Amino acid sequence: MEKIKIVTIGGGSSYTPELIEGFINRRDEINVGELWLVDCQEGEEKQRIVGALARRMVKEAGLDWKIELTLDRRRALKDADFVTTQFRVGLLDARIRDERIPLKHGMMGQETNGAGGIFKAFRTIPVIMDIIRDMRELCPDAWLVNFTNPSGMVTEAAIKYGKWEKTVGLCNVPIRYEKLCKQAMGIAEDSEELFTKFAGLNHFHWHRVWDKKGNEVTAEIMEKVYSPDSETEFVGMANVMEIPFLYDQLKDLKVLPCTYHRYYYAADQMLSAYLEQYKNHETRAEKVKQTEKELFELYKDPNLKGKPEQLTQRGGTYYSDAACELISSILNDKRTKMVVSTKNNGAIADMPYDSIIEISSIITSHGPEPLNWGKFDASIRGVLQAQKAMEELTIEAAITGDYGRALQAFMSNPLIKHGESAQILLDEMLVENKKYLPQFAGKIHELEEAK
Ligand code: G6P
């Protein structure tokens, strides 16, 4: 097996031990020569701590992989085969602002939904463009495997504007849902007895399920998981509050939702619950900041040589299953069925051909081949198209720094109150994110002058 070079940007993340574990578990399929963990100055301390743990994990596994730590992205990218991205511009403090400022104005703030998600895209997309510029020069054949949120929008920007066709967007949510479906049907986690098919956008997708005999079991799972009479405890995602869906509405959809649909289908209850968290300084980002501190304390222990159990309490747990399986499937032409963000190419009939959608796909050596989904019912078609339009406006604003486009993105987002409130919120968030938004510098200056 040929040795490969992998570069992880945002390598100082607390999630990195999971990625390392994922590669170790697939050592027979992926022959890692070098793994470079790249971070920026602000993330240097974390990178040093998690990098040392990564080296201990690899040594413990008896492997001779080179783990390199650097702040020099260009040095790392030279001749890379796979570049994975998991960085957070502005670190967790930026996420705290994304969550808290909208809530202060009585609107949902979340890291990928509402105004918070739009601002995360504004901060992230210019950096992805810079990374692609470097890749074009230093590793023109590499695959870009993106995890950075908002994963779907970042992937669309990379493909449409960066023209990096070999980009695949990933998320752990579908993996969690596959497990949930198996739990509901009383099937072992590693069994292949169910066939699931997902379609939609990142954090905005639906799925259907069939059993081995070809019977569709979507309605049965719906009842077992979401019926108010269900007696089974299902473990959801750690990062999204499990406010119940309206069962009558779900039944009528006839497809299963993902947890993020709560922000839309149960918008009023979610907002009240999150306003409570805001009051108590218990927003998810604030909690995660504490969890991170604890994780890094654990990582510092020189006797720790594996991924600590506490890491599974993070919302993104299982992300390495997605990343490492994707890489293996491309390298070995395994044709694994996975859910990825990729070009629609007609798989969802109601969506533009060049839209990046999240869809069950067969992963080949030439990338994902999406499985055909067909049309959505009117109950989904409208919201899906509207959400995609909001994403397009957000990406355009992130690339151009055009204030009008940014305002239109806000006006198209269902979690933002429309009218003057949208503009007040947008202006405040622009000023608060000044350091990370060079593309909006002119407008931010104007807003500050007008104060
Ligand atoms: C889910 C999402 C990820 C997100 C994570 C947040 O897994 O799919 O996109 O990054 O949750 O988890 P956290 O523990 O940071 O709140």
XYZ file of C-alpha atoms and ligand atoms in Angstrom:
467
model
C 0.000 0.000 0.000
C 1.301 3.419 -0.940
C 2.083 5.764 1.937
C -0.080 8.865 1.990
C 0.259 12.339 3.416
C -2.692 13.756 5.309
C -2.958 17.365 6.449
C -5.521 18.360 9.068
C -6.209 22.075 9.305
C -7.495 22.930 12.753
C -5.398 20.030 14.014
C -5.302 21.523 17.521
C -9.002 20.756 17.941
C -10.135 18.790 20.983
C -11.701 16.337 18.501
C -8.321 15.312 17.017
C -7.824 12.198 19.224
C -10.958 10.788 17.633
C -9.506 11.319 14.186
C -6.265 9.627 15.192
C -8.216 6.700 16.627
C -10.137 6.467 13.342
C -6.909 6.214 11.331
C -5.439 3.694 13.773
C -8.567 1.536 13.462
C -8.194 1.558 9.675
C -4.434 0.987 9.575
C -4.942 -1.960 7.186
C -6.745 0.253 4.680
C -4.965 3.586 5.003
C -1.191 3.594 5.052
C -0.440 6.907 6.733
C 3.081 8.094 6.044
C 2.735 11.560 7.497
C -0.072 13.287 9.351
C 0.335 17.036 9.706
C -1.672 18.899 12.344
C -1.850 22.536 11.296
C -3.137 25.341 13.467
C -2.882 29.094 13.826
C -1.086 31.155 16.453
C -4.204 31.389 18.645
C -4.479 27.602 18.689
C -0.829 26.815 19.276
C -1.067 25.659 22.873
C -3.947 23.320 22.120
C -2.093 22.006 19.082
C 0.978 21.230 21.184
C -1.034 19.326 23.812
C -3.226 17.354 21.431
C -0.277 16.743 19.095
C 1.684 15.123 21.905
C -1.300 12.901 22.702
C -1.619 11.976 19.017
C 2.028 10.888 19.007
C 1.495 8.782 22.141
C -1.572 7.138 20.582
C 0.310 6.249 17.403
C 3.278 4.906 19.348
C 1.002 2.851 21.588
C -0.525 1.317 18.451
C 2.980 0.308 17.346
C 2.899 2.485 14.223
C 5.727 4.529 12.759
C 3.571 7.352 11.334
C 5.158 10.763 11.392
C 2.968 13.257 13.268
C 4.084 16.787 12.419
C 2.857 19.949 14.129
C 3.126 23.283 12.401
C 1.672 26.787 12.197
C 2.946 27.015 8.620
C 0.068 25.779 6.508
C 1.978 26.052 3.243
C 4.795 23.865 4.502
C 2.280 21.231 5.539
C 0.308 21.292 2.288
C 3.267 20.471 0.051
C 2.451 17.192 -1.768
C -0.503 16.335 0.472
C -2.889 13.598 -0.693
C -5.790 14.493 1.606
C -6.486 17.790 3.344
C -9.083 17.646 6.081
C -10.501 20.850 7.542
C -11.895 21.162 11.064
C -10.901 24.681 12.039
C -12.927 27.295 13.880
C -12.047 30.886 12.999
C -12.099 32.934 16.211
C -12.158 29.801 18.382
C -15.009 29.136 20.805
C -15.361 32.789 21.774
C -16.661 33.513 18.288
C -19.212 30.701 18.711
C -20.301 32.168 22.043
C -21.026 35.452 20.260
C -22.870 33.618 17.449
C -25.131 32.029 20.012
C -25.576 34.854 22.499
C -26.023 37.976 20.349
C -29.099 36.694 18.446
C -30.611 35.434 21.716
C -30.095 38.871 23.245
C -32.344 40.130 20.431
C -34.880 37.357 21.082
C -33.823 35.208 18.112
C -32.333 31.746 17.885
C -28.555 31.728 17.851
C -26.855 28.477 16.971
C -23.522 27.638 15.433
C -24.946 26.459 12.113
C -28.511 27.758 12.228
C -29.909 31.257 12.248
C -27.681 34.324 12.384
C -24.898 32.374 14.132
C -24.568 29.950 11.224
C -24.514 32.807 8.720
C -21.708 34.521 10.620
C -19.731 31.324 10.957
C -19.926 31.087 7.165
C -18.794 34.719 6.821
C -15.702 34.039 8.939
C -14.875 30.650 7.451
C -15.438 30.868 3.697
C -12.633 33.392 2.996
C -10.214 31.097 4.846
C -11.302 28.073 2.807
C -10.656 30.125 -0.323
C -7.122 30.875 0.938
C -6.525 27.197 1.659
C -7.646 26.289 -1.863
C -5.324 28.921 -3.327
C -2.433 27.251 -1.504
C -3.589 23.771 -2.498
C -3.715 24.710 -6.171
C -0.034 25.556 -5.969
C 1.232 22.959 -3.496
C -0.920 19.835 -3.797
C -3.050 20.181 -6.946
C -4.252 16.564 -6.844
C -5.326 16.434 -3.210
C -8.830 15.757 -1.946
C -10.352 18.330 0.366
C -12.440 16.700 3.088
C -14.366 19.410 4.870
C -15.828 19.229 8.362
C -15.715 22.901 9.145
C -19.164 24.257 9.832
C -21.454 25.250 8.330
C -20.240 22.189 6.477
C -22.672 22.324 3.543
C -22.098 26.011 2.825
C -18.325 25.748 3.175
C -18.351 22.798 0.765
C -20.528 24.682 -1.735
C -18.150 27.663 -1.580
C -15.136 25.401 -2.149
C -16.697 23.744 -5.191
C -18.586 26.666 -6.773
C -16.277 29.567 -6.028
C -12.976 27.819 -5.258
C -13.560 25.456 -8.187
C -12.022 22.636 -6.156
C -14.043 19.768 -7.588
C -12.350 17.211 -5.369
C -14.106 18.540 -2.257
C -16.381 16.397 -0.115
C -18.304 17.748 2.878
C -18.916 15.566 5.900
C -20.989 15.504 9.042
C -21.509 13.021 11.849
C -25.290 13.484 12.160
C -26.320 10.828 9.599
C -24.088 8.283 11.376
C -25.933 9.007 14.613
C -29.245 8.540 12.825
C -28.233 5.218 11.304
C -27.450 4.041 14.826
C -30.760 5.394 16.131
C -32.712 3.533 13.442
C -30.974 0.276 14.367
C -31.663 0.858 18.044
C -35.330 1.477 17.253
C -35.552 -1.777 15.284
C -33.665 -3.724 17.964
C -30.751 -4.453 15.618
C -27.066 -4.509 16.548
C -25.123 -1.311 15.823
C -22.754 -2.976 13.374
C -25.441 -4.914 11.521
C -26.090 -4.167 7.852
C -29.714 -5.207 8.007
C -31.187 -1.795 7.359
C -30.804 0.310 4.235
C -31.058 4.047 4.864
C -31.299 6.824 2.329
C -30.744 10.462 3.280
C -31.353 13.628 1.274
C -31.483 17.366 1.910
C -28.855 19.814 3.101
C -26.323 19.660 5.888
C -28.196 19.793 9.221
C -31.396 19.929 7.160
C -31.936 16.453 5.790
C -34.551 13.713 5.934
C -34.251 9.959 5.598
C -36.108 6.775 4.735
C -35.299 3.241 5.863
C -35.885 -0.283 4.496
C -35.306 -3.725 5.976
C -33.550 -6.708 4.397
C -36.773 -8.011 2.873
C -37.375 -4.769 1.049
C -40.098 -3.459 3.343
C -39.987 0.228 4.113
C -39.778 0.633 7.889
C -39.717 4.450 8.039
C -43.185 4.710 9.610
C -42.382 2.004 12.158
C -39.203 3.787 13.236
C -41.084 7.082 13.336
C -43.573 5.579 15.761
C -40.954 3.901 17.910
C -38.782 6.992 18.218
C -41.177 9.919 18.132
C -44.620 8.714 19.205
C -45.664 10.323 22.493
C -46.411 6.763 23.758
C -42.921 5.460 23.012
C -41.366 3.929 26.079
C -37.840 3.522 24.783
C -35.203 6.088 25.712
C -33.343 7.163 22.597
C -30.044 8.932 22.974
C -30.026 11.997 20.753
C -27.237 14.391 19.871
C -25.407 15.910 22.828
C -25.505 19.404 21.355
C -29.190 19.879 20.491
C -31.912 20.040 23.109
C -34.404 17.214 22.631
C -37.618 19.239 22.464
C -40.369 16.880 21.191
C -41.483 17.227 17.591
C -45.194 17.533 16.771
C -45.956 13.889 16.105
C -48.953 14.603 13.873
C -46.769 16.686 11.612
C -43.945 14.137 11.480
C -46.328 11.316 10.583
C -47.620 13.373 7.695
C -44.085 14.057 6.397
C -43.603 10.302 5.953
C -39.835 10.720 6.135
C -37.680 10.941 9.248
C -36.277 14.310 10.324
C -32.851 15.100 11.751
C -32.401 16.715 15.117
C -31.702 20.166 13.644
C -35.266 20.307 12.279
C -36.303 21.089 15.824
C -35.026 24.622 15.286
C -37.680 25.028 12.585
C -40.513 22.580 13.341
C -40.428 23.326 17.081
C -39.109 26.883 16.743
C -41.141 28.453 19.535
C -40.324 25.870 22.224
C -36.676 25.765 21.167
C -36.394 29.524 21.400
C -37.913 29.625 24.912
C -35.554 26.869 26.054
C -32.508 28.589 24.565
C -33.488 31.951 26.037
C -33.402 30.237 29.415
C -29.884 28.980 28.671
C -28.893 32.485 27.603
C -30.097 33.924 30.927
C -28.087 31.354 32.872
C -24.960 31.608 30.734
C -25.462 27.991 29.773
C -25.530 28.189 25.996
C -23.951 25.211 24.268
C -20.812 27.167 23.365
C -20.333 28.270 26.965
C -20.700 24.682 28.158
C -18.381 23.371 25.462
C -15.740 25.881 26.494
C -15.765 24.312 29.951
C -15.731 20.752 28.524
C -12.764 21.707 26.325
C -10.830 22.971 29.310
C -11.403 19.648 31.067
C -10.485 17.657 27.960
C -7.214 19.501 27.503
C -6.360 18.900 31.167
C -6.824 15.178 30.495
C -4.839 15.343 27.262
C -1.867 16.809 29.138
C -1.422 13.587 31.124
C 1.662 11.837 29.665
C 0.181 8.483 30.659
C -2.896 8.994 28.510
C -2.398 7.025 25.304
C -5.913 6.778 23.903
C -9.062 8.790 23.302
C -10.697 9.581 26.650
C -14.322 8.557 27.096
C -15.350 12.170 27.868
C -14.805 13.122 24.237
C -17.904 11.146 23.269
C -19.969 13.787 25.091
C -19.273 16.224 22.284
C -21.880 16.656 19.574
C -19.432 15.729 16.842
C -18.610 12.269 18.154
C -18.251 9.663 15.345
C -16.936 12.291 12.926
C -13.779 10.264 12.426
C -15.870 7.329 11.209
C -17.019 9.584 8.431
C -13.590 11.098 7.668
C -11.529 7.922 7.767
C -14.078 5.780 5.952
C -14.350 8.411 3.215
C -10.582 8.493 2.756
C -10.364 4.720 2.730
C -13.222 4.416 0.266
C -11.595 6.891 -2.136
C -8.149 5.303 -1.788
C -9.378 1.752 -2.169
C -12.382 2.384 -4.407
C -14.402 0.638 -1.693
C -17.732 2.030 -2.872
C -18.999 2.433 0.662
C -22.434 4.017 0.938
C -22.034 7.221 2.951
C -23.883 10.478 3.472
C -21.852 13.403 2.144
C -22.214 16.962 0.911
C -21.648 16.855 -2.818
C -23.008 18.203 -6.087
C -26.667 17.352 -6.653
C -26.359 16.390 -10.329
C -30.081 15.674 -10.410
C -30.285 13.348 -7.394
C -32.906 15.622 -5.763
C -35.160 16.585 -8.638
C -36.396 19.760 -6.925
C -32.941 21.280 -6.518
C -30.540 22.966 -8.960
C -28.015 20.620 -10.567
C -25.014 22.491 -9.208
C -26.301 22.868 -5.635
C -24.331 21.142 -2.929
C -26.714 18.839 -1.117
C -26.286 16.248 1.627
C -27.114 12.883 0.139
C -26.449 9.153 0.477
C -23.761 8.384 -2.057
C -21.488 5.594 -3.175
C -17.893 6.677 -2.531
C -15.666 5.635 -5.410
C -12.064 6.434 -6.271
C -13.385 9.348 -8.349
C -15.501 10.650 -5.456
C -19.174 10.437 -4.433
C -21.874 9.173 -6.772
C -25.146 10.365 -5.207
C -28.075 7.951 -5.046
C -31.184 9.191 -6.741
C -33.821 10.526 -4.313
C -36.390 12.028 -6.674
C -38.896 14.666 -5.652
C -39.864 15.816 -2.194
C -43.438 16.361 -1.053
C -44.640 19.999 -0.949
C -44.227 19.978 2.850
C -40.475 19.737 2.327
C -39.871 21.070 -1.168
C -40.585 24.719 -0.287
C -38.547 24.898 2.912
C -35.666 23.045 1.296
C -35.492 25.393 -1.673
C -35.778 28.420 0.604
C -33.001 27.135 2.826
C -30.752 26.583 -0.186
C -31.452 30.117 -1.442
C -30.493 31.435 1.999
C -27.267 29.423 1.799
C -26.487 30.799 -1.671
C -26.955 34.378 -0.461
C -24.798 33.714 2.598
C -21.970 32.264 0.498
C -22.128 35.135 -1.972
C -21.990 37.681 0.857
C -19.114 35.792 2.507
C -17.090 35.888 -0.711
C -17.876 39.426 -1.841
C -18.446 41.258 1.459
C -21.570 42.731 -0.129
C -23.806 44.198 2.603
C -26.985 43.988 0.532
C -26.462 40.258 -0.048
C -25.803 39.772 3.674
C -29.047 41.534 4.514
C -30.909 39.359 2.003
C -29.418 36.240 3.616
C -30.750 37.462 6.980
C -34.158 38.214 5.460
C -34.287 34.691 4.010
C -33.442 32.898 7.221
C -36.543 31.580 9.011
C -34.929 31.903 12.449
C -34.305 35.632 12.066
C -37.130 38.137 12.649
C -37.603 40.013 9.422
C -37.722 43.782 9.049
C -35.692 46.278 11.001
C -34.726 43.725 13.681
C -32.787 41.771 11.049
C -30.720 44.791 10.098
C -30.030 45.775 13.717
C -28.818 42.260 14.445
C -26.714 42.075 11.290
C -25.006 45.383 12.062
C -24.216 44.428 15.638
C -22.791 41.064 14.592
C -20.680 42.654 11.861
C -19.072 45.021 14.349
C -18.578 42.277 16.946
C -16.835 40.071 14.357
C -14.694 42.871 12.951
C -11.386 41.072 13.490
C -12.441 38.105 11.368
C -14.308 39.815 8.528
C -11.855 41.680 6.304
C -14.283 41.422 3.379
C -16.777 43.621 5.261
C -14.160 46.129 6.521
C -15.659 49.110 4.671
C -19.172 48.550 5.996
C -17.945 47.848 9.516
C -15.974 51.094 9.476
C -19.096 52.960 8.349
C -21.150 51.370 11.129
C -18.580 52.286 13.753
C -18.402 55.867 12.504
C -22.174 56.181 12.696
C -22.287 55.083 16.340
C -22.977 17.979 15.716
C -22.835 18.615 14.398
C -21.508 19.227 14.226
C -21.191 20.129 15.373
C -21.317 19.401 16.676
C -21.212 20.360 17.830
O -22.255 16.844 15.704
O -23.042 17.735 13.358
O -21.537 19.938 13.035
O -19.890 20.641 15.242
O -22.529 18.781 16.769
O -20.960 19.688 18.995
P -20.483 20.470 20.285
O -20.161 19.440 21.285
O -19.328 21.324 19.866
O -21.663 21.321 20.664
